[in-house]
Amino acid sequence: MGQKKMQGADGVNFQLQLTVAGLESINLPEENLVNKSGNDIMKISCWGGKLSAYVNLPNAVRPNNVQPFQLSDCIKIDLVRNQVIDNMRSYLQRNLKDKYSDEFLSMMSVTKMECNLTVKCVGNCKPKDVIRLFEKSFPKVTVYKETAPNGKTHKKPERGITTTKPHEWVLKVYDKTFQQRQAGNLKVESNLIRVELVYLDRILNHMYGDKKSLEDILTRKSIKTLIGQYQVTFDEICQKNIKPMLDACAQDVFETLTQSDSGNEISHTLIKCKELIVDIEILRRALRKWYVEHRHTPDISKRMVSYYRNNAKFEIPSDVLKTLKLMHNSLGENRA
């Protein structure tokens, strides 16, 4: 048997623009279907004739969405789909009355699909360290903001970041433990990091073609396709964004070592390159090259890394790349 895939679906958005006479600009109240823990399974609304539905698949089968809706959960997908469609039908029948048609349900089309991987950070790694790794891997990101009691907002990059590839996906990397505790779930496990991809029109068309209705999307086949696409995108981000960033950081640290004053090269470099060393492995790679290629001496990088790892003065992140490797290995086999 292959390794279980730990990534899974989260929220799914559907929309329909009503074009029936008298409904083109109708506004209807938002209604929520909640689970026993009070978390949304579904939200439905209509504004300006645009009918919108949001379905949170994990909340349909569990108290919260700490764990995504995985392939193993698809044994319940038929029940979830029927619950969603019945709730949608009831909402439309009550609000539209004689203008209701079953065709509205079949015409609802998916506009966004969320898929995520949530893991506990390895060893000494913290969620903020993984977030920083991803932040440095993209030229432009939006950081998490908190609103103070006085109404002012403050950037909190250690909580999470977002970046976008237009028409394809939105990447969200955030501290899932913090998010859950803010929502009142104080029993959530510590040091959980979530890497979420929200798929947009171009990727949805690639995955599903014209099969994007409620009936098409809320199926095991659709969820399996989504999970497979997550593997592909995650690998692309690692190869095209994260790996080049790590290589560039190691090279910059190496060059700083070569240009530093004799006798204080390492401590000087650690101070100057603090933002570049996203994991102590970056320092090890740079030191090894410095010893072997620049100084032509035996490689003692392992001993030096051990010393600086235990030196609280420098606060060098560690086990971040091990956490990234855990994520990579958690995506299962049959990788694209």
PDB file of N, CA and C in Angstrom, residues 159-251:
ATOM      1  N   ARG A 159       2.423  35.503  11.613  1.00  0.00           N
ATOM      2  CA  ARG A 159       1.140  34.785  11.678  1.00  0.00           C
ATOM      3  C   ARG A 159       0.765  34.143  10.353  1.00  0.00           C
ATOM      4  N   GLY A 160       1.146  34.789   9.232  1.00  0.00           N
ATOM      5  CA  GLY A 160       0.795  34.207   7.949  1.00  0.00           C
ATOM      6  C   GLY A 160       1.052  35.148   6.795  1.00  0.00           C
ATOM      7  N   ILE A 161       1.176  34.546   5.587  1.00  0.00           N
ATOM      8  CA  ILE A 161       1.357  35.338   4.365  1.00  0.00           C
ATOM      9  C   ILE A 161       0.479  34.768   3.251  1.00  0.00           C
ATOM     10  N   THR A 162       0.221  35.614   2.260  1.00  0.00           N
ATOM     11  CA  THR A 162      -0.560  35.221   1.092  1.00  0.00           C
ATOM     12  C   THR A 162       0.142  35.736  -0.159  1.00  0.00           C
ATOM     13  N   THR A 163       0.123  34.943  -1.203  1.00  0.00           N
ATOM     14  CA  THR A 163       0.616  35.392  -2.496  1.00  0.00           C
ATOM     15  C   THR A 163      -0.226  34.743  -3.589  1.00  0.00           C
ATOM     16  N   THR A 164      -0.203  35.326  -4.778  1.00  0.00           N
ATOM     17  CA  THR A 164      -1.127  34.901  -5.836  1.00  0.00           C
ATOM     18  C   THR A 164      -0.414  34.682  -7.164  1.00  0.00           C
ATOM     19  N   LYS A 165      -0.829  33.647  -7.875  1.00  0.00           N
ATOM     20  CA  LYS A 165      -0.495  33.478  -9.275  1.00  0.00           C
ATOM     21  C   LYS A 165      -1.804  33.721 -10.024  1.00  0.00           C
ATOM     22  N   PRO A 166      -1.967  34.891 -10.654  1.00  0.00           N
ATOM     23  CA  PRO A 166      -3.268  35.305 -11.201  1.00  0.00           C
ATOM     24  C   PRO A 166      -3.943  34.230 -12.050  1.00  0.00           C
ATOM     25  N   HIS A 167      -5.236  34.047 -11.782  1.00  0.00           N
ATOM     26  CA  HIS A 167      -6.108  33.113 -12.505  1.00  0.00           C
ATOM     27  C   HIS A 167      -5.777  31.638 -12.245  1.00  0.00           C
ATOM     28  N   GLU A 168      -4.751  31.377 -11.436  1.00  0.00           N
ATOM     29  CA  GLU A 168      -4.395  29.977 -11.171  1.00  0.00           C
ATOM     30  C   GLU A 168      -4.591  29.605  -9.704  1.00  0.00           C
ATOM     31  N   TRP A 169      -3.905  30.298  -8.816  1.00  0.00           N
ATOM     32  CA  TRP A 169      -4.041  29.950  -7.402  1.00  0.00           C
ATOM     33  C   TRP A 169      -3.669  31.114  -6.488  1.00  0.00           C
ATOM     34  N   VAL A 170      -4.163  30.996  -5.257  1.00  0.00           N
ATOM     35  CA  VAL A 170      -3.748  31.860  -4.155  1.00  0.00           C
ATOM     36  C   VAL A 170      -3.106  30.942  -3.120  1.00  0.00           C
ATOM     37  N   LEU A 171      -1.887  31.268  -2.698  1.00  0.00           N
ATOM     38  CA  LEU A 171      -1.188  30.491  -1.685  1.00  0.00           C
ATOM     39  C   LEU A 171      -1.316  31.195  -0.340  1.00  0.00           C
ATOM     40  N   LYS A 172      -1.736  30.431   0.671  1.00  0.00           N
ATOM     41  CA  LYS A 172      -1.826  30.957   2.031  1.00  0.00           C
ATOM     42  C   LYS A 172      -1.012  30.047   2.943  1.00  0.00           C
ATOM     43  N   VAL A 173      -0.055  30.632   3.650  1.00  0.00           N
ATOM     44  CA  VAL A 173       0.750  29.877   4.611  1.00  0.00           C
ATOM     45  C   VAL A 173       0.546  30.542   5.964  1.00  0.00           C
ATOM     46  N   TYR A 174       0.008  29.801   6.917  1.00  0.00           N
ATOM     47  CA  TYR A 174      -0.278  30.457   8.191  1.00  0.00           C
ATOM     48  C   TYR A 174      -0.233  29.499   9.378  1.00  0.00           C
ATOM     49  N   ASP A 175      -0.146  30.123  10.552  1.00  0.00           N
ATOM     50  CA  ASP A 175      -0.087  29.428  11.827  1.00  0.00           C
ATOM     51  C   ASP A 175      -1.494  28.934  12.160  1.00  0.00           C
ATOM     52  N   LYS A 176      -1.744  27.649  11.918  1.00  0.00           N
ATOM     53  CA  LYS A 176      -3.087  27.104  12.122  1.00  0.00           C
ATOM     54  C   LYS A 176      -3.433  27.015  13.604  1.00  0.00           C
ATOM     55  N   THR A 177      -2.436  26.783  14.443  1.00  0.00           N
ATOM     56  CA  THR A 177      -2.694  26.744  15.884  1.00  0.00           C
ATOM     57  C   THR A 177      -3.194  28.102  16.370  1.00  0.00           C
ATOM     58  N   PHE A 178      -2.505  29.169  15.958  1.00  0.00           N
ATOM     59  CA  PHE A 178      -2.919  30.521  16.352  1.00  0.00           C
ATOM     60  C   PHE A 178      -4.327  30.817  15.852  1.00  0.00           C
ATOM     61  N   GLN A 179      -4.597  30.482  14.586  1.00  0.00           N
ATOM     62  CA  GLN A 179      -5.915  30.751  13.988  1.00  0.00           C
ATOM     63  C   GLN A 179      -7.022  30.035  14.754  1.00  0.00           C
ATOM     64  N   GLN A 180      -6.791  28.785  15.135  1.00  0.00           N
ATOM     65  CA  GLN A 180      -7.806  28.018  15.860  1.00  0.00           C
ATOM     66  C   GLN A 180      -8.013  28.548  17.279  1.00  0.00           C
ATOM     67  N   ARG A 181      -6.936  28.935  17.923  1.00  0.00           N
ATOM     68  CA  ARG A 181      -7.071  29.471  19.286  1.00  0.00           C
ATOM     69  C   ARG A 181      -7.782  30.813  19.280  1.00  0.00           C
ATOM     70  N   GLN A 182      -7.548  31.607  18.236  1.00  0.00           N
ATOM     71  CA  GLN A 182      -8.282  32.864  18.084  1.00  0.00           C
ATOM     72  C   GLN A 182      -9.775  32.588  17.909  1.00  0.00           C
ATOM     73  N   ALA A 183     -10.101  31.437  17.278  1.00  0.00           N
ATOM     74  CA  ALA A 183     -11.499  31.069  17.038  1.00  0.00           C
ATOM     75  C   ALA A 183     -12.133  30.363  18.232  1.00  0.00           C
ATOM     76  N   GLY A 184     -11.344  30.183  19.311  1.00  0.00           N
ATOM     77  CA  GLY A 184     -11.898  29.594  20.523  1.00  0.00           C
ATOM     78  C   GLY A 184     -11.574  28.133  20.755  1.00  0.00           C
ATOM     79  N   ASN A 185     -10.829  27.513  19.834  1.00  0.00           N
ATOM     80  CA  ASN A 185     -10.450  26.112  19.996  1.00  0.00           C
ATOM     81  C   ASN A 185      -9.127  26.042  20.762  1.00  0.00           C
ATOM     82  N   LEU A 186      -9.203  26.046  22.085  1.00  0.00           N
ATOM     83  CA  LEU A 186      -8.001  26.082  22.909  1.00  0.00           C
ATOM     84  C   LEU A 186      -7.337  24.718  23.054  1.00  0.00           C
ATOM     85  N   LYS A 187      -8.006  23.670  22.596  1.00  0.00           N
ATOM     86  CA  LYS A 187      -7.448  22.317  22.698  1.00  0.00           C
ATOM     87  C   LYS A 187      -6.640  21.917  21.469  1.00  0.00           C
ATOM     88  N   VAL A 188      -6.544  22.799  20.498  1.00  0.00           N
ATOM     89  CA  VAL A 188      -5.825  22.477  19.266  1.00  0.00           C
ATOM     90  C   VAL A 188      -4.351  22.203  19.563  1.00  0.00           C
ATOM     91  N   GLU A 189      -3.756  21.291  18.815  1.00  0.00           N
ATOM     92  CA  GLU A 189      -2.356  20.933  18.989  1.00  0.00           C
ATOM     93  C   GLU A 189      -1.458  22.137  18.706  1.00  0.00           C
ATOM     94  N   SER A 190      -0.340  22.212  19.393  1.00  0.00           N
ATOM     95  CA  SER A 190       0.583  23.335  19.217  1.00  0.00           C
ATOM     96  C   SER A 190       1.428  23.172  17.956  1.00  0.00           C
ATOM     97  N   ASN A 191       1.934  24.305  17.453  1.00  0.00           N
ATOM     98  CA  ASN A 191       2.897  24.346  16.335  1.00  0.00           C
ATOM     99  C   ASN A 191       2.383  23.716  15.043  1.00  0.00           C
ATOM    100  N   LEU A 192       1.120  23.932  14.734  1.00  0.00           N
ATOM    101  CA  LEU A 192       0.575  23.461  13.460  1.00  0.00           C
ATOM    102  C   LEU A 192       0.779  24.536  12.391  1.00  0.00           C
ATOM    103  N   ILE A 193       1.295  24.137  11.257  1.00  0.00           N
ATOM    104  CA  ILE A 193       1.466  25.047  10.117  1.00  0.00           C
ATOM    105  C   ILE A 193       0.612  24.550   8.958  1.00  0.00           C
ATOM    106  N   ARG A 194      -0.074  25.457   8.292  1.00  0.00           N
ATOM    107  CA  ARG A 194      -0.936  25.093   7.158  1.00  0.00           C
ATOM    108  C   ARG A 194      -0.430  25.770   5.884  1.00  0.00           C
ATOM    109  N   VAL A 195      -0.340  24.973   4.822  1.00  0.00           N
ATOM    110  CA  VAL A 195      -0.041  25.491   3.485  1.00  0.00           C
ATOM    111  C   VAL A 195      -1.273  25.214   2.633  1.00  0.00           C
ATOM    112  N   GLU A 196      -1.983  26.281   2.302  1.00  0.00           N
ATOM    113  CA  GLU A 196      -3.264  26.164   1.605  1.00  0.00           C
ATOM    114  C   GLU A 196      -3.168  26.766   0.210  1.00  0.00           C
ATOM    115  N   LEU A 197      -3.769  26.077  -0.739  1.00  0.00           N
ATOM    116  CA  LEU A 197      -3.871  26.590  -2.105  1.00  0.00           C
ATOM    117  C   LEU A 197      -5.343  26.749  -2.450  1.00  0.00           C
ATOM    118  N   VAL A 198      -5.692  27.946  -2.894  1.00  0.00           N
ATOM    119  CA  VAL A 198      -7.054  28.219  -3.360  1.00  0.00           C
ATOM    120  C   VAL A 198      -6.996  28.262  -4.883  1.00  0.00           C
ATOM    121  N   TYR A 199      -7.626  27.287  -5.522  1.00  0.00           N
ATOM    122  CA  TYR A 199      -7.539  27.202  -6.978  1.00  0.00           C
ATOM    123  C   TYR A 199      -8.594  28.076  -7.643  1.00  0.00           C
ATOM    124  N   LEU A 200      -8.153  28.780  -8.701  1.00  0.00           N
ATOM    125  CA  LEU A 200      -8.991  29.749  -9.405  1.00  0.00           C
ATOM    126  C   LEU A 200      -9.340  29.249 -10.802  1.00  0.00           C
ATOM    127  N   ASP A 201      -9.947  30.111 -11.601  1.00  0.00           N
ATOM    128  CA  ASP A 201     -10.588  29.718 -12.860  1.00  0.00           C
ATOM    129  C   ASP A 201      -9.734  28.879 -13.799  1.00  0.00           C
ATOM    130  N   ARG A 202      -8.495  29.286 -14.048  1.00  0.00           N
ATOM    131  CA  ARG A 202      -7.682  28.586 -15.050  1.00  0.00           C
ATOM    132  C   ARG A 202      -7.378  27.144 -14.630  1.00  0.00           C
ATOM    133  N   ILE A 203      -7.038  26.952 -13.369  1.00  0.00           N
ATOM    134  CA  ILE A 203      -6.749  25.598 -12.882  1.00  0.00           C
ATOM    135  C   ILE A 203      -8.034  24.786 -12.753  1.00  0.00           C
ATOM    136  N   LEU A 204      -9.122  25.429 -12.342  1.00  0.00           N
ATOM    137  CA  LEU A 204     -10.408  24.722 -12.268  1.00  0.00           C
ATOM    138  C   LEU A 204     -10.827  24.218 -13.641  1.00  0.00           C
ATOM    139  N   ASN A 205     -10.631  25.051 -14.664  1.00  0.00           N
ATOM    140  CA  ASN A 205     -10.950  24.619 -16.033  1.00  0.00           C
ATOM    141  C   ASN A 205     -10.046  23.471 -16.463  1.00  0.00           C
ATOM    142  N   HIS A 206      -8.769  23.541 -16.088  1.00  0.00           N
ATOM    143  CA  HIS A 206      -7.825  22.475 -16.421  1.00  0.00           C
ATOM    144  C   HIS A 206      -8.230  21.167 -15.749  1.00  0.00           C
ATOM    145  N   MET A 207      -8.674  21.238 -14.496  1.00  0.00           N
ATOM    146  CA  MET A 207      -9.024  20.028 -13.748  1.00  0.00           C
ATOM    147  C   MET A 207     -10.362  19.430 -14.157  1.00  0.00           C
ATOM    148  N   TYR A 208     -11.350  20.303 -14.400  1.00  0.00           N
ATOM    149  CA  TYR A 208     -12.722  19.807 -14.527  1.00  0.00           C
ATOM    150  C   TYR A 208     -13.419  20.130 -15.843  1.00  0.00           C
ATOM    151  N   GLY A 209     -12.813  20.959 -16.690  1.00  0.00           N
ATOM    152  CA  GLY A 209     -13.461  21.299 -17.950  1.00  0.00           C
ATOM    153  C   GLY A 209     -14.816  21.937 -17.703  1.00  0.00           C
ATOM    154  N   ASP A 210     -15.854  21.382 -18.336  1.00  0.00           N
ATOM    155  CA  ASP A 210     -17.211  21.921 -18.141  1.00  0.00           C
ATOM    156  C   ASP A 210     -17.987  21.153 -17.073  1.00  0.00           C
ATOM    157  N   LYS A 211     -17.297  20.316 -16.306  1.00  0.00           N
ATOM    158  CA  LYS A 211     -17.947  19.530 -15.241  1.00  0.00           C
ATOM    159  C   LYS A 211     -17.705  20.220 -13.899  1.00  0.00           C
ATOM    160  N   LYS A 212     -18.352  21.367 -13.688  1.00  0.00           N
ATOM    161  CA  LYS A 212     -18.078  22.163 -12.496  1.00  0.00           C
ATOM    162  C   LYS A 212     -19.334  22.462 -11.666  1.00  0.00           C
ATOM    163  N   SER A 213     -20.366  21.677 -11.819  1.00  0.00           N
ATOM    164  CA  SER A 213     -21.591  21.902 -11.055  1.00  0.00           C
ATOM    165  C   SER A 213     -21.463  21.335  -9.642  1.00  0.00           C
ATOM    166  N   LEU A 214     -22.450  21.626  -8.794  1.00  0.00           N
ATOM    167  CA  LEU A 214     -22.496  21.045  -7.452  1.00  0.00           C
ATOM    168  C   LEU A 214     -22.396  19.523  -7.507  1.00  0.00           C
ATOM    169  N   GLU A 215     -23.156  18.932  -8.397  1.00  0.00           N
ATOM    170  CA  GLU A 215     -23.192  17.467  -8.536  1.00  0.00           C
ATOM    171  C   GLU A 215     -21.847  16.928  -9.003  1.00  0.00           C
ATOM    172  N   ASP A 216     -21.156  17.673  -9.863  1.00  0.00           N
ATOM    173  CA  ASP A 216     -19.865  17.228 -10.393  1.00  0.00           C
ATOM    174  C   ASP A 216     -18.747  17.341  -9.362  1.00  0.00           C
ATOM    175  N   ILE A 217     -18.749  18.434  -8.607  1.00  0.00           N
ATOM    176  CA  ILE A 217     -17.622  18.752  -7.728  1.00  0.00           C
ATOM    177  C   ILE A 217     -17.666  17.984  -6.411  1.00  0.00           C
ATOM    178  N   LEU A 218     -18.847  17.790  -5.865  1.00  0.00           N
ATOM    179  CA  LEU A 218     -18.955  17.104  -4.569  1.00  0.00           C
ATOM    180  C   LEU A 218     -18.994  15.594  -4.774  1.00  0.00           C
ATOM    181  N   THR A 219     -17.886  15.076  -5.339  1.00  0.00           N
ATOM    182  CA  THR A 219     -17.742  13.645  -5.613  1.00  0.00           C
ATOM    183  C   THR A 219     -16.327  13.208  -5.242  1.00  0.00           C
ATOM    184  N   ARG A 220     -16.146  11.915  -5.044  1.00  0.00           N
ATOM    185  CA  ARG A 220     -14.821  11.388  -4.736  1.00  0.00           C
ATOM    186  C   ARG A 220     -13.846  11.649  -5.884  1.00  0.00           C
ATOM    187  N   LYS A 221     -14.316  11.488  -7.110  1.00  0.00           N
ATOM    188  CA  LYS A 221     -13.464  11.697  -8.280  1.00  0.00           C
ATOM    189  C   LYS A 221     -12.929  13.125  -8.310  1.00  0.00           C
ATOM    190  N   SER A 222     -13.786  14.076  -8.025  1.00  0.00           N
ATOM    191  CA  SER A 222     -13.381  15.490  -8.031  1.00  0.00           C
ATOM    192  C   SER A 222     -12.380  15.784  -6.922  1.00  0.00           C
ATOM    193  N   ILE A 223     -12.624  15.254  -5.721  1.00  0.00           N
ATOM    194  CA  ILE A 223     -11.722  15.477  -4.589  1.00  0.00           C
ATOM    195  C   ILE A 223     -10.350  14.853  -4.885  1.00  0.00           C
ATOM    196  N   LYS A 224     -10.346  13.684  -5.491  1.00  0.00           N
ATOM    197  CA  LYS A 224      -9.086  13.014  -5.850  1.00  0.00           C
ATOM    198  C   LYS A 224      -8.295  13.855  -6.853  1.00  0.00           C
ATOM    199  N   THR A 225      -9.002  14.437  -7.816  1.00  0.00           N
ATOM    200  CA  THR A 225      -8.348  15.317  -8.796  1.00  0.00           C
ATOM    201  C   THR A 225      -7.737  16.534  -8.111  1.00  0.00           C
ATOM    202  N   LEU A 226      -8.472  17.117  -7.190  1.00  0.00           N
ATOM    203  CA  LEU A 226      -7.993  18.286  -6.440  1.00  0.00           C
ATOM    204  C   LEU A 226      -6.734  17.943  -5.648  1.00  0.00           C
ATOM    205  N   ILE A 227      -6.742  16.815  -4.963  1.00  0.00           N
ATOM    206  CA  ILE A 227      -5.605  16.385  -4.152  1.00  0.00           C
ATOM    207  C   ILE A 227      -4.380  16.134  -5.031  1.00  0.00           C
ATOM    208  N   GLY A 228      -4.597  15.561  -6.204  1.00  0.00           N
ATOM    209  CA  GLY A 228      -3.503  15.346  -7.143  1.00  0.00           C
ATOM    210  C   GLY A 228      -2.915  16.651  -7.648  1.00  0.00           C
ATOM    211  N   GLN A 229      -3.775  17.630  -7.911  1.00  0.00           N
ATOM    212  CA  GLN A 229      -3.308  18.935  -8.374  1.00  0.00           C
ATOM    213  C   GLN A 229      -2.488  19.636  -7.298  1.00  0.00           C
ATOM    214  N   TYR A 230      -2.858  19.446  -6.032  1.00  0.00           N
ATOM    215  CA  TYR A 230      -2.097  20.040  -4.931  1.00  0.00           C
ATOM    216  C   TYR A 230      -0.659  19.535  -4.946  1.00  0.00           C
ATOM    217  N   GLN A 231      -0.487  18.232  -5.180  1.00  0.00           N
ATOM    218  CA  GLN A 231       0.855  17.663  -5.278  1.00  0.00           C
ATOM    219  C   GLN A 231       1.669  18.374  -6.358  1.00  0.00           C
ATOM    220  N   VAL A 232       1.055  18.533  -7.523  1.00  0.00           N
ATOM    221  CA  VAL A 232       1.737  19.156  -8.661  1.00  0.00           C
ATOM    222  C   VAL A 232       2.141  20.589  -8.321  1.00  0.00           C
ATOM    223  N   THR A 233       1.220  21.368  -7.771  1.00  0.00           N
ATOM    224  CA  THR A 233       1.502  22.776  -7.471  1.00  0.00           C
ATOM    225  C   THR A 233       2.535  22.914  -6.364  1.00  0.00           C
ATOM    226  N   PHE A 234       2.418  22.097  -5.327  1.00  0.00           N
ATOM    227  CA  PHE A 234       3.377  22.151  -4.222  1.00  0.00           C
ATOM    228  C   PHE A 234       4.784  21.871  -4.732  1.00  0.00           C
ATOM    229  N   ASP A 235       4.926  20.855  -5.575  1.00  0.00           N
ATOM    230  CA  ASP A 235       6.241  20.529  -6.140  1.00  0.00           C
ATOM    231  C   ASP A 235       6.775  21.666  -7.008  1.00  0.00           C
ATOM    232  N   GLU A 236       5.898  22.292  -7.778  1.00  0.00           N
ATOM    233  CA  GLU A 236       6.317  23.415  -8.624  1.00  0.00           C
ATOM    234  C   GLU A 236       6.822  24.575  -7.775  1.00  0.00           C
ATOM    235  N   ILE A 237       6.131  24.864  -6.688  1.00  0.00           N
ATOM    236  CA  ILE A 237       6.547  25.954  -5.800  1.00  0.00           C
ATOM    237  C   ILE A 237       7.901  25.638  -5.169  1.00  0.00           C
ATOM    238  N   CYS A 238       8.090  24.383  -4.764  1.00  0.00           N
ATOM    239  CA  CYS A 238       9.377  23.986  -4.183  1.00  0.00           C
ATOM    240  C   CYS A 238      10.515  24.157  -5.193  1.00  0.00           C
ATOM    241  N   GLN A 239      10.278  23.730  -6.435  1.00  0.00           N
ATOM    242  CA  GLN A 239      11.334  23.758  -7.454  1.00  0.00           C
ATOM    243  C   GLN A 239      11.575  25.157  -8.020  1.00  0.00           C
ATOM    244  N   LYS A 240      10.505  25.911  -8.249  1.00  0.00           N
ATOM    245  CA  LYS A 240      10.634  27.198  -8.936  1.00  0.00           C
ATOM    246  C   LYS A 240      10.816  28.386  -7.999  1.00  0.00           C
ATOM    247  N   ASN A 241      10.419  28.223  -6.741  1.00  0.00           N
ATOM    248  CA  ASN A 241      10.480  29.353  -5.815  1.00  0.00           C
ATOM    249  C   ASN A 241      11.377  29.096  -4.608  1.00  0.00           C
ATOM    250  N   ILE A 242      11.120  27.998  -3.910  1.00  0.00           N
ATOM    251  CA  ILE A 242      11.843  27.763  -2.658  1.00  0.00           C
ATOM    252  C   ILE A 242      13.297  27.373  -2.912  1.00  0.00           C
ATOM    253  N   LYS A 243      13.543  26.406  -3.778  1.00  0.00           N
ATOM    254  CA  LYS A 243      14.918  25.943  -4.027  1.00  0.00           C
ATOM    255  C   LYS A 243      15.831  27.070  -4.532  1.00  0.00           C
ATOM    256  N   PRO A 244      15.405  27.860  -5.534  1.00  0.00           N
ATOM    257  CA  PRO A 244      16.269  28.970  -5.967  1.00  0.00           C
ATOM    258  C   PRO A 244      16.542  29.975  -4.853  1.00  0.00           C
ATOM    259  N   MET A 245      15.550  30.217  -4.005  1.00  0.00           N
ATOM    260  CA  MET A 245      15.755  31.135  -2.878  1.00  0.00           C
ATOM    261  C   MET A 245      16.806  30.581  -1.924  1.00  0.00           C
ATOM    262  N   LEU A 246      16.716  29.292  -1.602  1.00  0.00           N
ATOM    263  CA  LEU A 246      17.684  28.680  -0.691  1.00  0.00           C
ATOM    264  C   LEU A 246      19.095  28.717  -1.281  1.00  0.00           C
ATOM    265  N   ASP A 247      19.206  28.420  -2.565  1.00  0.00           N
ATOM    266  CA  ASP A 247      20.513  28.455  -3.234  1.00  0.00           C
ATOM    267  C   ASP A 247      21.107  29.858  -3.203  1.00  0.00           C
ATOM    268  N   ALA A 248      20.274  30.849  -3.466  1.00  0.00           N
ATOM    269  CA  ALA A 248      20.744  32.242  -3.481  1.00  0.00           C
ATOM    270  C   ALA A 248      21.181  32.683  -2.085  1.00  0.00           C
ATOM    271  N   CYS A 249      20.419  32.285  -1.063  1.00  0.00           N
ATOM    272  CA  CYS A 249      20.780  32.655   0.312  1.00  0.00           C
ATOM    273  C   CYS A 249      22.110  32.027   0.705  1.00  0.00           C
ATOM    274  N   ALA A 250      22.298  30.744   0.378  1.00  0.00           N
ATOM    275  CA  ALA A 250      23.558  30.070   0.713  1.00  0.00           C
ATOM    276  C   ALA A 250      24.737  30.734   0.008  1.00  0.00           C
ATOM    277  N   GLN A 251      24.535  31.135  -1.234  1.00  0.00           N
ATOM    278  CA  GLN A 251      25.604  31.800  -1.980  1.00  0.00           C
ATOM    279  C   GLN A 251      25.937  33.166  -1.373  1.00  0.00           C
TER     280      GLN A 251
END
